[in-house]
Amino acid sequence: MELLGVEIATNEAATILKELHMKIDSVTFFCDNVSVLYWILHRTNGTRWVEHRLKKIRTTLGSINQDNLKTSLRYIPADQNPAEIATRGCSVLELKASKMCRCTICKKRHGRAYKYPFAKTIPRTRTEAMIPFAHIGIDYFGPIKHKTTNAETNQTGIGKMWVFLATCIVTRAVHLECVMDNSTRQLLLALRRFVARRGAPETILSDNAPTFVLGLKMINTNVVEFVNQSRTLTNYLASKEIAVKQITPYSPWQGGIYERIVGIVKSCLYKIIGPANLTFLELETIIIECEGTVNNRPITL
């Protein structure tokens, strides 16, 4: 069985390397059977079935090595092999008690699943076909540390930035803006950039953060004043101001529309930057690339 597993692993590795179109330096295969590793490395004779498997494995490894990739076969103890849980089977309690399922980093990234209350009727803004970003949900996430440089002393330091996220409630498309802090002024500037590039939304859904409460009041005030002062606005903006809706306090599931997108974007972002300390412009570039990646994901319900 272990020999067949190595054959499947080498075939999958060759297929992935062919389809990824990415620069990869090395490929490592782990196996918990010493005999299988000995057969592959020392070219021993065995039964016809074993010989056919070994020949296929060596051919696949040879094709991978032809692409200037370094391949290596290593031994892993059975008690440290995650595949043992799937192959040997275990109960739910054993799976829960397994040390392999207690990754601290993964717990920090994903957290525990929230228990949803009873689902009510889906609102009209989420079911009727409309143009993208006609109805949006907004949120912040951060802070994200970035590298700063003093132009006078040429000394480096650490700064903080936040990301303003706007997601379409209907299409789940996402728009990201980098902001220097989570103040109301930065929120207004981010929303102005959003409206200039995506158009003015009909409704905005947000939580009850102080930044959003004050900022959205100012937005509606400015829209009303602008409509009263200018007659060159479009019929849409001249007849209807932006409707602002906020979720009920202590009801985070009502903002699940944008909170789920925040999780997707953060997962994509942290997998790219890792522990790297980047500048503000480098982070802004990566965040916009994350926006493109998330918007190219398959359509889901």
Coordinates of C-alpha atoms in Angstrom, one line a residue:
M1 CA 0.0 0.0 0.0
E2 CA 2.8 2.4 0.8
L3 CA 4.5 1.7 -2.5
L4 CA 1.2 2.5 -4.3
G5 CA 0.9 5.7 -2.3
V6 CA 4.4 6.8 -3.4
E7 CA 3.4 6.2 -7.0
I8 CA 0.2 8.3 -6.6
A9 CA 2.2 11.0 -4.9
T10 CA 4.8 11.2 -7.7
N11 CA 2.1 11.3 -10.4
E12 CA 0.2 14.1 -8.6
A13 CA 3.5 16.1 -8.1
A14 CA 4.3 15.8 -11.8
T15 CA 0.8 17.0 -12.7
I16 CA 0.8 19.9 -10.3
L17 CA 4.3 21.1 -11.5
K18 CA 3.0 21.0 -15.0
E19 CA -0.1 23.0 -14.3
L20 CA 1.1 25.5 -11.8
H21 CA 3.5 27.5 -14.1
M22 CA 5.4 28.6 -11.0
K23 CA 9.1 28.5 -10.1
I24 CA 9.6 25.6 -7.7
D25 CA 13.1 24.6 -6.6
S26 CA 12.6 21.2 -5.0
V27 CA 10.0 18.5 -4.3
T28 CA 10.1 16.3 -1.2
F29 CA 8.2 13.0 -0.7
F30 CA 7.7 11.5 2.7
C31 CA 7.0 7.8 3.4
D32 CA 6.8 5.9 6.7
N33 CA 7.9 2.6 5.2
V34 CA 11.6 2.0 5.2
S35 CA 11.4 -1.0 2.8
V36 CA 9.7 1.1 0.1
L37 CA 12.4 3.7 0.3
Y38 CA 15.1 1.1 0.1
W39 CA 13.4 -0.5 -3.0
I40 CA 13.3 2.9 -4.8
L41 CA 16.8 4.0 -3.9
H42 CA 18.7 0.7 -4.4
R43 CA 16.9 -0.7 -7.4
T44 CA 16.3 -4.1 -5.8
N45 CA 14.4 -6.9 -7.6
G46 CA 11.0 -8.0 -6.4
T47 CA 7.7 -9.4 -7.8
R48 CA 6.5 -8.3 -11.1
W49 CA 3.8 -6.0 -9.6
V50 CA 6.5 -4.3 -7.4
E51 CA 8.9 -3.9 -10.3
H52 CA 6.2 -2.2 -12.4
R53 CA 5.4 0.2 -9.6
L54 CA 9.1 1.0 -9.0
K55 CA 9.7 1.5 -12.8
K56 CA 6.8 4.0 -13.0
I57 CA 8.0 5.9 -9.9
R58 CA 11.6 6.2 -11.2
T59 CA 10.4 7.3 -14.6
T60 CA 8.2 10.0 -13.0
L61 CA 11.0 11.2 -10.7
G62 CA 13.3 11.3 -13.7
S63 CA 10.9 13.5 -15.7
I64 CA 10.7 15.9 -12.7
N65 CA 14.5 16.0 -12.4
Q66 CA 14.7 16.9 -16.1
D67 CA 13.1 20.3 -15.3
N68 CA 16.0 21.2 -13.1
L69 CA 14.1 20.3 -9.9
K70 CA 15.6 18.6 -7.0
T71 CA 13.6 15.6 -5.7
S72 CA 14.2 13.8 -2.5
L73 CA 12.6 10.9 -0.6
R74 CA 12.6 11.0 3.2
Y75 CA 11.4 8.9 6.0
I76 CA 8.7 10.1 8.4
P77 CA 7.8 8.2 11.6
A78 CA 4.3 6.8 11.6
D79 CA 3.2 8.8 14.7
Q80 CA 4.2 12.1 12.9
N81 CA 2.5 11.3 9.6
P82 CA -0.8 13.1 9.1
A83 CA -1.8 10.6 6.4
E84 CA -2.0 7.8 9.1
I85 CA -5.2 9.3 10.5
A86 CA -6.9 8.9 7.1
T87 CA -5.5 5.4 6.2
R88 CA -5.8 3.7 9.6
G89 CA -9.0 5.4 10.6
C90 CA -10.0 6.9 13.9
S91 CA -13.0 7.9 15.9
V92 CA -14.2 11.5 16.2
L93 CA -12.9 11.6 19.8
E94 CA -9.5 10.3 18.7
L95 CA -9.4 12.9 15.8
K96 CA -10.3 15.7 18.3
A97 CA -7.5 14.6 20.7
S98 CA -4.9 14.2 18.0
K99 CA -2.0 16.6 18.4
M100 CA -1.8 17.1 14.6
C101 CA -5.2 18.9 14.8
R102 CA -3.9 21.4 17.4
C103 CA -2.0 23.8 15.2
T104 CA -1.8 27.1 17.1
I105 CA -1.2 29.1 13.9
C106 CA -4.2 27.7 12.2
K107 CA -6.4 28.4 15.3
K108 CA -5.3 32.0 15.3
R109 CA -6.0 32.4 11.6
H110 CA -9.4 30.7 11.4
G111 CA -10.8 30.7 15.0
R112 CA -13.8 28.7 16.0
A113 CA -16.9 28.5 13.8
Y114 CA -19.7 30.7 15.0
K115 CA -23.1 29.1 15.6
Y116 CA -25.6 30.7 13.3
P117 CA -29.1 31.5 14.5
F118 CA -32.3 30.5 12.7
A119 CA -32.1 31.9 9.1
K120 CA -34.8 34.3 8.2
T121 CA -36.1 35.5 4.8
I122 CA -33.3 36.8 2.6
P123 CA -33.7 40.5 1.9
R124 CA -34.5 41.8 -1.6
T125 CA -31.0 43.4 -2.0
R126 CA -29.4 39.9 -2.0
T127 CA -31.8 38.2 -4.4
E128 CA -32.6 40.6 -7.2
A129 CA -30.2 41.1 -10.1
M130 CA -28.5 44.5 -10.0
I131 CA -25.4 46.1 -11.1
P132 CA -22.2 45.3 -9.1
F133 CA -21.7 47.4 -5.9
A134 CA -25.3 48.8 -6.0
H135 CA -25.6 47.4 -2.4
I136 CA -22.4 47.0 -0.4
G137 CA -21.2 46.0 3.0
I138 CA -18.1 47.7 4.4
D139 CA -15.6 46.7 7.1
Y140 CA -12.1 47.3 8.3
F141 CA -9.4 44.7 9.1
G142 CA -5.9 45.3 10.5
P143 CA -3.7 46.7 11.8
I144 CA -1.0 45.4 9.4
K145 CA 2.6 46.4 10.2
H146 CA 4.8 47.9 7.5
K147 CA 8.3 49.2 7.2
T148 CA 8.8 53.0 7.3
T149 CA 11.9 55.1 6.5
N150 CA 12.8 58.5 7.8
A151 CA 13.9 60.6 4.8
E152 CA 16.2 62.9 7.0
T153 CA 17.9 60.3 9.2
N154 CA 17.5 57.3 6.8
Q155 CA 16.4 55.2 9.8
T156 CA 13.8 52.5 9.4
G157 CA 10.9 51.9 11.7
I158 CA 7.5 50.1 12.0
G159 CA 4.2 51.7 11.0
K160 CA 0.6 50.4 11.0
M161 CA -2.0 50.5 8.3
W162 CA -5.6 49.2 7.9
V163 CA -7.5 47.9 4.9
F164 CA -11.0 49.2 4.0
L165 CA -13.1 46.5 2.5
A166 CA -16.3 47.0 0.4
T167 CA -18.1 43.9 -0.9
C168 CA -21.1 43.7 -3.2
I169 CA -24.0 42.0 -1.4
V170 CA -25.3 40.5 -4.6
T171 CA -22.2 39.4 -6.5
R172 CA -19.7 39.1 -3.6
A173 CA -17.2 41.1 -5.6
V174 CA -14.7 42.9 -3.3
H175 CA -13.0 46.3 -3.4
L176 CA -10.0 47.0 -1.1
E177 CA -8.4 50.3 -0.1
C178 CA -5.4 50.9 2.1
V179 CA -5.8 53.5 4.8
M180 CA -3.3 55.0 7.2
D181 CA -5.5 54.6 10.3
N182 CA -9.1 53.8 11.2
S183 CA -10.2 57.4 11.7
T184 CA -13.4 58.9 10.2
R185 CA -11.3 61.1 7.8
Q186 CA -9.6 58.1 6.3
L187 CA -13.0 56.3 6.0
L188 CA -14.4 59.3 4.0
L189 CA -11.4 59.4 1.7
A190 CA -11.6 55.7 1.1
L191 CA -15.3 55.9 0.3
R192 CA -14.6 58.8 -2.1
R193 CA -12.1 56.7 -4.0
F194 CA -14.6 53.8 -4.0
V195 CA -17.4 55.9 -5.5
A196 CA -15.1 57.4 -8.1
R197 CA -14.1 54.0 -9.3
R198 CA -17.2 51.8 -8.7
G199 CA -20.0 54.3 -8.7
A200 CA -22.3 55.5 -5.9
P201 CA -24.1 52.6 -4.1
E202 CA -27.8 52.6 -3.1
T203 CA -27.3 51.1 0.3
I204 CA -24.3 50.6 2.6
L205 CA -24.3 47.9 5.4
S206 CA -21.9 48.2 8.2
D207 CA -21.4 47.3 11.9
N208 CA -21.7 49.8 14.8
A209 CA -18.0 50.8 15.0
P210 CA -17.7 54.5 16.0
T211 CA -15.8 55.2 12.7
F212 CA -18.7 54.0 10.6
V213 CA -21.4 55.6 12.7
L214 CA -19.9 59.1 12.4
G215 CA -18.5 58.7 8.9
L216 CA -21.7 57.5 7.3
K217 CA -23.7 60.4 9.0
M218 CA -21.3 62.8 7.3
I219 CA -21.6 61.1 4.0
N220 CA -25.4 61.5 3.9
T221 CA -25.1 65.1 5.0
N222 CA -22.6 65.9 2.3
V223 CA -24.8 64.1 -0.4
V224 CA -27.9 66.1 0.6
E225 CA -26.0 69.4 0.6
F226 CA -24.4 68.6 -2.8
V227 CA -27.8 67.7 -4.3
N228 CA -29.2 71.0 -3.0
Q229 CA -26.3 73.1 -4.4
S230 CA -25.9 71.4 -7.9
R231 CA -28.4 70.5 -10.6
T232 CA -25.9 68.7 -12.8
L233 CA -26.0 65.5 -10.8
T234 CA -27.4 62.4 -12.3
N235 CA -31.1 61.7 -11.8
Y236 CA -30.2 58.9 -9.5
L237 CA -28.1 60.9 -7.0
A238 CA -30.4 63.9 -7.3
S239 CA -33.5 61.9 -6.3
K240 CA -32.1 59.5 -3.7
E241 CA -29.4 59.7 -1.1
I242 CA -27.3 56.7 0.0
A243 CA -29.2 54.6 2.5
V244 CA -27.1 53.5 5.4
K245 CA -28.0 50.4 7.4
Q246 CA -26.2 49.1 10.5
I247 CA -26.5 45.7 12.0
T248 CA -28.1 45.2 15.4
P249 CA -25.6 45.5 18.3
Y250 CA -24.2 42.2 19.5
S251 CA -25.5 40.4 16.4
P252 CA -22.3 39.7 14.4
W253 CA -24.1 37.1 12.1
Q254 CA -26.0 40.0 10.4
G255 CA -22.6 41.2 9.1
G256 CA -21.6 37.8 7.9
I257 CA -21.8 39.0 4.3
Y258 CA -18.7 41.1 4.6
E259 CA -17.1 39.2 7.5
R260 CA -16.7 36.1 5.3
I261 CA -15.0 38.1 2.6
V262 CA -12.7 39.6 5.2
G263 CA -11.6 36.0 6.2
I264 CA -11.0 35.1 2.5
V265 CA -8.9 38.2 1.9
K266 CA -6.9 37.9 5.1
S267 CA -6.2 34.2 4.3
C268 CA -4.9 35.1 0.8
L269 CA -2.9 38.1 2.2
Y270 CA -1.1 36.3 5.0
K271 CA -0.2 33.3 2.8
I272 CA 1.5 35.8 0.5
I273 CA 3.4 38.0 2.9
G274 CA 4.1 35.6 5.7
P275 CA 6.5 37.1 8.2
A276 CA 8.0 39.6 5.7
N277 CA 8.3 43.2 6.7
L278 CA 7.3 45.2 3.6
T279 CA 6.8 48.9 2.8
F280 CA 3.4 50.6 2.5
L281 CA 3.6 50.7 -1.3
E282 CA 4.6 47.0 -1.4
L283 CA 1.7 46.1 0.9
E284 CA -0.7 48.2 -1.1
T285 CA 0.4 46.4 -4.3
I286 CA -0.1 43.0 -2.8
I287 CA -3.5 43.9 -1.3
I288 CA -4.7 45.0 -4.7
E289 CA -3.4 41.8 -6.2
C290 CA -5.4 39.9 -3.5
E291 CA -8.4 41.9 -4.6
G292 CA -8.0 40.6 -8.2
T293 CA -7.4 37.0 -7.0
V294 CA -10.5 37.0 -4.8
N295 CA -12.6 38.5 -7.6
N296 CA -11.5 35.7 -9.9
R297 CA -12.6 33.0 -7.6
P298 CA -15.3 30.6 -8.8
I299 CA -18.9 31.6 -8.2
T300 CA -20.4 30.0 -5.1
L301 CA -23.7 30.1 -3.3

